[in-house]
Every structure is written in C-alpha cells, then in structure tokens.
C-alpha cells in the first residue's frame, strides 16, 4: 500500500518515471511512485519475447548507470526490465505497482490523489507535487473497420510460437509489422503482409528491411501492398486498393489469425482528470519544455507522456532523460538547465 502522504507523487514507473523519482529523491524530496501495472509495464506488455530495443544500451541508461549485457548486443525487453528493477532497488524507490490513479483533486501544495489497486480497493495520497510519467503508447491504434474486434484479431504478437502452421495476415507497414512478419515466418507461419502504402514505411530499420523485402520479393511472405482492409469476417479478410469505391472489385484472403500492428495512441484520461489542456494534432499536454511544468501549478509531465500520440516518434527514452533535471531545477527554484543537444542519429 502506498503511504498516505508524500512530497512528490510520480505517476508511472516506466524508465522516465523511475529516473525522475531517483533524481528528486536525491535532492531530498520524499517521493512515491505508483503504477497501474508493473514496473516498466509498457515494455512488459508491448515487447514480444526477446525483442531488442532499437536504441543502444548507453542511450537507455538511467543516470549513467550502465545497462549490463552478456552479449554486447542491443538490450532485450527482458534485460531492460531486470535493469529497471535493479535501478528502483538501488535507489530505494518506493514504488506501488498495480496502483492506478483514478482521481486528482486539490491544488499545488495540497493535492489529494485517489488510487485504486488490483482488488478494486481505493485509497488516497496527499501530495504537494505530481509528476505525470504516464507514457504515450497506452492503446493499440484501431483500424476502424467492421470485424476488428472479432476473437481472431490480435494486436500484440506475444510469443510467435503459437502461430506455427497458421495462416496469418499482418496488417501494417512499420517496424512492428515488418518485425512481426519476419518472426512469424521463422516459426513456420504462412504470412501475408498488408499495408496501405506501395511499400514498407521508409522508417523501417535498415537491419530489418532487407530481410523482409527479400522474403516479400521471393514470395515467401505474401505482399499485399497497397491494400486497405474493407472488413474482417470469421476466417477471412476483405481487402481493396486504397481510394477505391465500395462497388469495385475486392479480394478475400482466407486467414487463421489477423495481427494488427498499427502503433499506439496515448491515454488522455489522466490529463483530463488533472484539468491539463491537450493541444495540437498529437493532443499533447500543454507544458513548458524548459521546466516540464503544465499549466496546472504543481503538476509536471515527463517522458513520452509529454508528447501525446506520436505518429512519427521524436520523443523517446534517449531524449527524455533530461526531463528529470528540469523538474528538479523547477522544484528547487534553480534556473532551467541548458537543453542537452540531441545525440546524433536518434535511434528510435
Ligand atoms: C516493440 C517496441 C520497441 C520499442 N523500442 C524502443 C526503442 O528502441 N527506444 C525507445 O526509446 N523506445 C522504444 N519503444 C517505446 C518505449 O516503450 C517507450 O519509449 C518507453 O517505454 C517510454 O518510457 P516512459 O517512461 O516515458 O513511459 P512508459 O514506459 O510508457 O511508462 C508509463 C507508465 O505509466 C503507467 N500509467 C499510465 N497511466 C497511469 C495511471 N493513471 N496510474 C498509474 N500508472 C499509470 C503505465 O502503466 C506505464 O507503466 C518501443 C516500444 C515497443 C512496443
């Protein structure tokens, strides 16, 4: 159970929430972290087994603590979760997992936050300051066609093993779709890849693209591009060329499973609860990038939560580390730290 009183409540125990909590605790604040799921819940839920980050380990490191690697390869989701646990323990962070924030009342210096645990029990935490580190990828993006909620449609790859011998239609044209198609092919699934574009998205990583492209060219993975989905029915998917009319020819693909890999949207509820306006096409929370302060005094936003729903990612772990220092400076009344120049060739 979380304490009933703290100086700073950090909502979200992803990498940037934990890093911010560690920095603020080092500055002498009494800090509590709550997360609706586990530590690193986004990574725990959204990374298929043995998936590696695109970002190199040195850029994932929190406060310069090296991310260990037995192989010197890029870090897997599992390795990073172990690192996050070790980071939280080493900094003696007080983290309450499976504790979701469901209401925020009060004002700077005297907020009362209602949390709900995994049994449905509610309790309250009084805090002077709130830091929202709630991430930007809570919900899989929807396709918006009839049938997408049928049981045979999945949104997370999970363990590819389950797809052996099955006809799987992967829908999407970015990294996740390309990587899923490759992994499904390699466990013995019969894979088709459908995408609205003429070809895979140009941002597909250069080490994934040639492997998928060659399997598409050889017909080992069936290329369905450009295609859009008209509807999904039990055991089949109806496709057509984009921009077509309902009366023109459609094609029907027989499938055992459909895997939607269309990216994610942010969860806006916490900002609505806190009364923080959302702006722009991304519906990002209004904030001052020098301090990460939102328009609601006493509430800050850090990490990917600050960017709303990102279509093309430009806020990710490697360029969010400095958010913690900005909040720390604002709380101490110090001038905002000079922005760290972006590292060359961002990796997400
Ligand atoms: C396959 C895959 C590969 C990726 N590769 C990379 C990569 O190479 N580099 C990179 O930077 N990123 C990558 N990402 C994205 C990565 O997951 C995010 O960049 C990272 O998790 C963001 O960290 P964060 O701390 O900002 O938020 P998150 O890790 O999303 O943490 C937010 C936390 O807030 C909690 N939360 C939300 N609402 C509430 C609430 N109301 N109450 C309590 N808790 C709440 C959530 O449970 C979650 O644990 C990848 C994602 C996927 C799926």
Coordinates of C-alpha atoms and ligand atoms in Angstrom, one line a residue:
X1 CA 0.0 0.0 0.0
X2 CA 1.3 3.5 -0.8
X3 CA 1.9 6.0 2.1
X4 CA -0.9 8.4 2.6
X5 CA 1.3 11.5 2.5
X6 CA 4.3 12.5 0.3
X7 CA 6.1 15.5 -1.2
X8 CA 6.1 14.3 -4.8
X9 CA 3.9 11.6 -6.3
X10 CA 5.3 10.2 -9.6
X11 CA 2.6 8.6 -11.7
X12 CA 4.1 5.9 -13.9
X13 CA 7.0 3.5 -13.2
X14 CA 8.4 3.4 -16.7
X15 CA 12.1 4.3 -17.3
X16 CA 11.5 8.1 -17.2
X17 CA 9.2 8.0 -14.1
X18 CA 11.8 5.9 -12.2
X19 CA 14.6 8.2 -13.3
X20 CA 12.7 11.3 -12.3
X21 CA 11.8 9.7 -8.9
X22 CA 15.5 8.9 -8.3
X23 CA 16.7 12.4 -9.1
X24 CA 14.0 14.1 -6.9
X25 CA 14.7 11.7 -4.0
X26 CA 18.5 12.5 -4.3
X27 CA 17.5 16.2 -4.0
X28 CA 15.9 15.4 -0.6
X29 CA 12.2 15.2 -1.6
X30 CA 10.1 12.5 -0.2
X31 CA 8.9 10.6 -3.3
X32 CA 6.4 7.9 -4.1
X33 CA 5.9 6.2 -7.4
X34 CA 2.6 4.5 -8.4
X35 CA 2.0 2.5 -11.5
X36 CA -1.3 1.0 -12.8
X37 CA 0.7 -2.1 -13.8
X38 CA 4.2 -3.5 -13.0
X39 CA 7.5 -1.6 -13.1
X40 CA 8.1 -0.9 -16.8
X41 CA 4.6 -2.0 -17.6
X42 CA 4.6 -0.7 -21.2
X43 CA 7.7 -2.7 -22.0
X44 CA 6.4 -5.7 -20.2
X45 CA 3.1 -5.7 -22.1
X46 CA 4.1 -4.5 -25.5
X47 CA 7.5 -6.1 -26.2
X48 CA 7.2 -9.6 -27.7
X49 CA 9.6 -12.1 -26.0
X50 CA 13.3 -11.5 -26.8
X51 CA 12.6 -8.2 -28.7
X52 CA 15.6 -5.8 -28.7
X53 CA 15.4 -2.1 -28.4
X54 CA 16.4 0.0 -31.4
X55 CA 18.1 2.4 -29.0
X56 CA 21.6 1.3 -27.9
X57 CA 22.2 0.4 -24.3
X58 CA 24.2 3.5 -23.5
X59 CA 21.3 5.7 -24.5
X60 CA 18.8 3.7 -22.5
X61 CA 21.0 4.1 -19.3
X62 CA 19.3 5.9 -16.5
X63 CA 21.6 8.4 -14.7
X64 CA 24.6 6.9 -16.4
X65 CA 24.2 3.5 -14.7
X66 CA 25.3 1.1 -17.4
X67 CA 22.7 -1.4 -18.8
X68 CA 24.6 -4.7 -18.4
X69 CA 24.8 -7.0 -21.4
X70 CA 26.2 -10.5 -21.6
X71 CA 26.4 -10.3 -25.4
X72 CA 27.2 -6.6 -26.1
X73 CA 24.1 -6.6 -28.4
X74 CA 21.2 -4.2 -28.1
X75 CA 19.2 -4.7 -25.0
X76 CA 16.1 -7.0 -24.9
X77 CA 12.9 -6.0 -23.2
X78 CA 13.5 -8.7 -20.5
X79 CA 17.0 -7.4 -19.8
X80 CA 15.8 -3.8 -19.6
X81 CA 13.0 -4.8 -17.1
X82 CA 15.6 -6.5 -15.0
X83 CA 17.7 -3.3 -15.2
X84 CA 14.6 -1.2 -14.1
X85 CA 14.0 -3.4 -11.1
X86 CA 17.7 -3.1 -10.1
X87 CA 17.6 0.7 -10.6
X88 CA 14.5 1.0 -8.4
X89 CA 16.0 -1.2 -5.7
X90 CA 19.4 0.6 -5.8
X91 CA 17.8 4.0 -5.4
X92 CA 15.4 2.5 -2.7
X93 CA 12.5 4.0 -4.6
X94 CA 9.1 3.5 -3.0
X95 CA 7.1 2.0 -5.9
X96 CA 3.5 0.8 -5.5
X97 CA 2.7 -1.4 -8.5
X98 CA -0.8 -2.2 -9.7
X99 CA -2.0 1.1 -8.2
X100 CA -3.8 3.3 -10.7
X101 CA -4.5 7.0 -10.3
X102 CA -8.3 7.5 -10.8
X103 CA -8.9 11.0 -9.4
X104 CA -6.9 14.1 -8.7
X105 CA -8.3 16.9 -6.6
X106 CA -6.9 20.0 -4.8
X107 CA -4.2 22.4 -5.8
X108 CA -0.4 22.9 -5.7
X109 CA 0.9 22.0 -2.3
X110 CA -2.3 20.2 -1.3
X111 CA -3.3 17.6 -3.9
X112 CA -5.4 14.6 -2.9
X113 CA -5.0 11.8 -5.3
X114 CA -7.2 8.7 -5.4
X115 CA -5.6 5.4 -6.3
X116 CA -7.2 2.0 -7.0
X117 CA -5.3 -1.3 -6.5
X118 CA -5.8 -4.6 -8.4
X119 CA -8.5 -5.6 -5.9
X120 CA -10.5 -2.5 -6.7
X121 CA -9.8 -1.0 -3.3
X122 CA -9.4 2.8 -3.3
X123 CA -7.2 4.9 -1.1
X124 CA -5.9 8.4 -1.0
X125 CA -2.5 10.0 -1.2
X126 CA -1.9 13.6 -0.2
X127 CA 1.0 15.2 -2.1
X128 CA 2.4 18.7 -2.8
X129 CA 3.6 17.9 -6.3
X130 CA 2.5 15.5 -9.0
X131 CA 4.8 14.3 -11.8
X132 CA 2.9 12.6 -14.7
X133 CA 5.1 10.0 -16.4
X134 CA 2.3 8.0 -17.8
X135 CA 3.8 7.2 -21.3
X136 CA 2.3 7.7 -24.8
X137 CA 1.5 4.3 -26.0
X138 CA -1.3 3.0 -23.9
X139 CA -3.8 1.8 -26.5
X140 CA -3.2 -0.1 -29.8
X141 CA -4.3 2.1 -32.7
X142 CA -7.6 0.9 -34.2
X143 CA -8.2 0.1 -37.9
X144 CA -11.8 1.4 -37.9
X145 CA -13.4 -1.4 -39.9
X146 CA -16.2 -3.9 -39.2
X147 CA -14.9 -7.1 -37.6
X148 CA -11.8 -5.8 -36.0
X149 CA -13.0 -6.8 -32.5
X150 CA -13.6 -10.5 -33.5
X151 CA -11.7 -13.1 -31.4
X152 CA -9.4 -14.0 -34.3
X153 CA -7.9 -10.5 -34.4
X154 CA -4.9 -9.7 -32.2
X155 CA -3.0 -6.6 -31.5
X156 CA 0.1 -7.9 -29.8
X157 CA 2.4 -10.5 -31.3
X158 CA 3.2 -12.2 -28.0
X159 CA 5.1 -15.5 -28.3
X160 CA 5.4 -16.2 -32.0
X161 CA 5.4 -20.0 -31.2
X162 CA 1.6 -20.1 -31.1
X163 CA 1.4 -19.3 -34.9
X164 CA 3.2 -22.4 -36.2
X165 CA 1.5 -23.7 -39.2
X166 CA -1.2 -21.0 -39.2
X167 CA -2.2 -18.5 -42.0
X168 CA -1.5 -15.1 -40.5
X169 CA -2.3 -11.7 -42.1
X170 CA -0.2 -9.0 -40.6
X171 CA -1.6 -5.5 -41.1
X172 CA 0.7 -2.5 -41.0
X173 CA 3.8 -1.2 -42.7
X174 CA 6.2 0.0 -40.0
X175 CA 8.8 -1.6 -37.8
X176 CA 6.4 -3.7 -35.6
X177 CA 4.6 -5.1 -38.7
X178 CA 7.8 -5.9 -40.5
X179 CA 9.5 -7.5 -37.5
X180 CA 6.3 -9.5 -36.7
X181 CA 6.1 -10.8 -40.3
X182 CA 9.7 -11.9 -40.1
X183 CA 9.4 -13.6 -36.8
X184 CA 6.1 -15.3 -37.8
X185 CA 7.7 -16.6 -41.0
X186 CA 10.6 -18.0 -38.9
X187 CA 8.3 -20.0 -36.6
X188 CA 6.6 -21.7 -39.6
X189 CA 3.5 -19.5 -40.1
X190 CA 2.2 -18.7 -43.6
X191 CA 2.4 -15.0 -43.5
X192 CA 0.8 -12.2 -45.6
X193 CA 1.7 -8.6 -45.0
X194 CA -1.0 -6.0 -46.0
X195 CA -0.2 -2.2 -45.9
X196 CA -1.9 0.9 -47.4
X197 CA 1.4 2.1 -48.9
X198 CA 3.1 0.9 -52.1
X199 CA 6.0 -0.3 -50.0
X200 CA 7.1 -0.6 -46.4
X201 CA 7.4 2.7 -44.5
X202 CA 10.7 4.4 -45.1
X203 CA 11.4 4.4 -41.3
X204 CA 11.6 0.6 -41.1
X205 CA 15.1 0.0 -39.7
X206 CA 17.8 -0.7 -42.1
X207 CA 18.7 -4.1 -40.5
X208 CA 15.1 -5.3 -40.7
X209 CA 14.1 -4.0 -44.1
X210 CA 16.4 -6.2 -46.4
X211 CA 15.4 -9.4 -44.7
X212 CA 11.7 -8.7 -45.0
X213 CA 12.0 -7.2 -48.5
X214 CA 13.8 -10.3 -49.8
X215 CA 11.2 -12.7 -48.4
X216 CA 8.4 -10.5 -50.0
X217 CA 10.3 -10.5 -53.3
X218 CA 10.7 -14.3 -53.2
X219 CA 7.0 -14.7 -52.4
X220 CA 7.9 -16.4 -49.0
X221 CA 5.8 -13.7 -47.4
X222 CA 2.8 -12.6 -49.5
X223 CA 3.0 -8.9 -50.4
X224 CA -0.4 -7.2 -50.2
X225 CA 0.6 -3.5 -50.9
X226 CA -1.1 -1.2 -51.5
X227 CA -4.2 -2.6 -49.8
X228 CA -6.7 -1.4 -47.3
X229 CA -8.9 -3.5 -45.2
X230 CA -12.7 -3.2 -46.0
X231 CA -13.8 -5.6 -43.3
X232 CA -12.9 -8.7 -41.3
X233 CA -15.1 -11.8 -41.1
X234 CA -14.5 -15.0 -39.2
X235 CA -11.7 -16.7 -41.2
X236 CA -11.3 -14.1 -43.9
X237 CA -10.4 -10.5 -44.6
X238 CA -11.7 -8.4 -47.4
X239 CA -9.2 -6.0 -49.0
X240 CA -9.1 -3.5 -51.8
X241 CA -6.7 -1.0 -53.3
X242 CA -6.8 2.3 -51.3
X243 CA -9.1 5.0 -52.5
X244 CA -11.4 2.5 -54.2
X245 CA -15.2 2.6 -54.0
X246 CA -17.5 0.1 -52.4
X247 CA -18.7 -1.2 -55.7
X248 CA -15.2 -2.0 -57.2
X249 CA -13.5 -5.4 -57.0
X250 CA -12.4 -6.5 -53.6
X251 CA -10.3 -9.5 -52.8
X252 CA -10.9 -12.0 -50.0
X253 CA -7.9 -13.6 -48.1
X254 CA -8.5 -16.8 -46.1
X255 CA -6.8 -16.5 -42.6
X256 CA -6.5 -18.3 -39.3
X257 CA -5.3 -15.2 -37.5
X258 CA -5.1 -11.4 -38.1
X259 CA -2.4 -9.4 -36.4
X260 CA -2.9 -5.6 -36.3
X261 CA 0.4 -3.8 -35.9
X262 CA -0.6 -0.1 -36.4
X263 CA 1.1 1.6 -33.5
X264 CA -0.4 3.1 -30.4
X265 CA -2.3 6.1 -29.1
X266 CA -1.8 7.9 -25.8
X267 CA -4.3 7.7 -22.9
X268 CA -5.6 11.2 -22.3
X269 CA -7.6 10.3 -19.2
X270 CA -5.0 11.4 -16.6
X271 CA -4.7 14.8 -18.2
X272 CA -8.5 15.2 -18.2
X273 CA -8.6 14.2 -14.5
X274 CA -5.9 16.8 -13.8
X275 CA -7.5 19.5 -15.9
X276 CA -4.5 19.9 -18.2
X277 CA -5.4 21.1 -21.7
X278 CA -4.3 19.0 -24.6
X279 CA -3.1 20.7 -27.8
X280 CA -2.3 20.0 -31.5
X281 CA -2.8 17.0 -33.7
X282 CA -1.0 14.9 -31.1
X283 CA -3.2 16.0 -28.3
X284 CA -0.1 16.6 -26.2
X285 CA -0.5 18.1 -22.7
X286 CA 0.3 21.8 -22.6
X287 CA 3.6 22.3 -20.8
X288 CA 6.7 24.5 -20.6
X289 CA 9.6 22.4 -22.1
X290 CA 12.2 24.3 -20.0
X291 CA 10.6 23.1 -16.7
X292 CA 8.1 20.4 -17.8
X293 CA 5.5 22.3 -15.7
X294 CA 2.0 22.0 -17.0
X295 CA -0.5 24.9 -16.9
X296 CA -1.8 23.5 -13.6
X297 CA 0.6 24.7 -10.9
X298 CA 2.3 21.8 -9.1
X299 CA 1.8 19.3 -11.9
X300 CA 4.7 18.3 -14.2
X301 CA 4.8 15.9 -17.2
X302 CA 7.9 13.9 -18.2
X303 CA 8.9 11.2 -20.7
X304 CA 6.8 10.2 -23.7
X305 CA 3.7 11.4 -21.9
X306 CA 4.8 14.9 -22.7
X307 CA 4.4 14.3 -26.5
X308 CA 0.8 12.9 -26.7
X309 CA 0.1 10.4 -29.5
X310 CA 3.2 10.3 -31.7
X311 CA 2.8 9.2 -35.3
X312 CA 6.4 9.7 -36.1
X313 CA 8.4 9.2 -32.8
X314 CA 10.6 12.1 -31.8
X315 CA 10.3 11.9 -28.0
X316 CA 11.6 8.6 -26.6
X317 CA 13.8 7.4 -23.9
X318 CA 17.2 8.7 -25.1
X319 CA 15.9 12.3 -25.2
X320 CA 13.7 12.2 -22.1
X321 CA 16.5 11.7 -19.5
X322 CA 16.9 15.5 -19.1
X323 CA 13.2 15.9 -18.1
X324 CA 14.1 14.8 -14.6
X325 CA 16.7 17.5 -14.2
X326 CA 14.3 20.1 -15.5
X327 CA 11.7 19.2 -12.9
X328 CA 14.3 19.1 -10.2
X329 CA 15.5 22.6 -11.1
X330 CA 12.0 23.9 -11.2
X331 CA 11.2 22.5 -7.7
X332 CA 14.4 23.9 -6.3
X333 CA 13.9 27.3 -7.8
X334 CA 17.1 27.0 -9.9
X335 CA 17.2 28.3 -13.5
X336 CA 16.2 25.7 -16.0
X337 CA 19.3 23.6 -17.1
X338 CA 20.6 24.3 -20.6
X339 CA 19.0 21.9 -23.1
X340 CA 21.2 18.9 -23.9
X341 CA 21.9 18.9 -27.6
X342 CA 20.3 15.9 -29.3
X343 CA 22.6 12.9 -29.9
X344 CA 23.5 12.3 -33.5
X345 CA 21.3 9.9 -35.4
X346 CA 18.4 9.3 -32.9
X347 CA 17.8 5.6 -32.6
X348 CA 14.1 5.1 -32.1
Ligands
LIG1 C1 8.5 -3.3 -29.7 C2 8.8 -1.9 -29.2 C3 10.1 -1.4 -29.4 C4 10.4 -0.2 -28.8 N1 11.7 0.3 -29.0 C5 12.1 1.5 -28.4 C6 13.4 2.0 -28.5 O1 14.3 1.4 -29.2 N2 13.7 3.2 -27.9 C7 12.8 3.9 -27.2 O2 13.1 5.0 -26.7 N3 11.5 3.5 -27.1 C8 11.2 2.3 -27.7 N4 9.9 1.8 -27.6 C9 8.9 2.7 -26.8 C10 9.1 2.6 -25.3 O3 8.3 1.6 -24.8 C11 8.9 3.9 -24.7 O4 9.8 4.9 -25.3 C12 9.2 4.0 -23.2 O5 8.5 2.9 -22.5 C13 8.7 5.3 -22.7 O6 9.0 5.4 -21.3 P1 8.2 6.4 -20.4 O7 8.8 6.3 -19.0 O8 8.0 7.7 -21.0 O9 6.7 5.7 -20.3 P2 6.2 4.2 -20.2 O10 7.3 3.3 -20.2 O11 5.1 4.1 -21.2 O12 5.6 4.2 -18.7 C14 4.3 4.8 -18.4 C15 3.8 4.1 -17.2 O13 2.7 4.8 -16.7 C16 1.7 3.9 -16.1 N5 0.4 4.6 -16.1 C17 -0.3 5.2 -17.1 N6 -1.4 5.7 -16.6 C18 -1.4 5.5 -15.2 C19 -2.3 5.9 -14.2 N7 -3.5 6.5 -14.4 N8 -2.0 5.5 -12.9 C20 -0.8 4.8 -12.7 N9 0.1 4.5 -13.6 C21 -0.2 4.8 -14.9 C22 1.8 2.8 -17.1 O14 1.3 1.6 -16.5 C23 3.2 2.7 -17.5 O15 4.0 1.7 -16.7 C24 9.5 0.6 -28.1 C25 8.2 0.1 -28.0 C26 7.9 -1.1 -28.5 C27 6.5 -1.7 -28.3

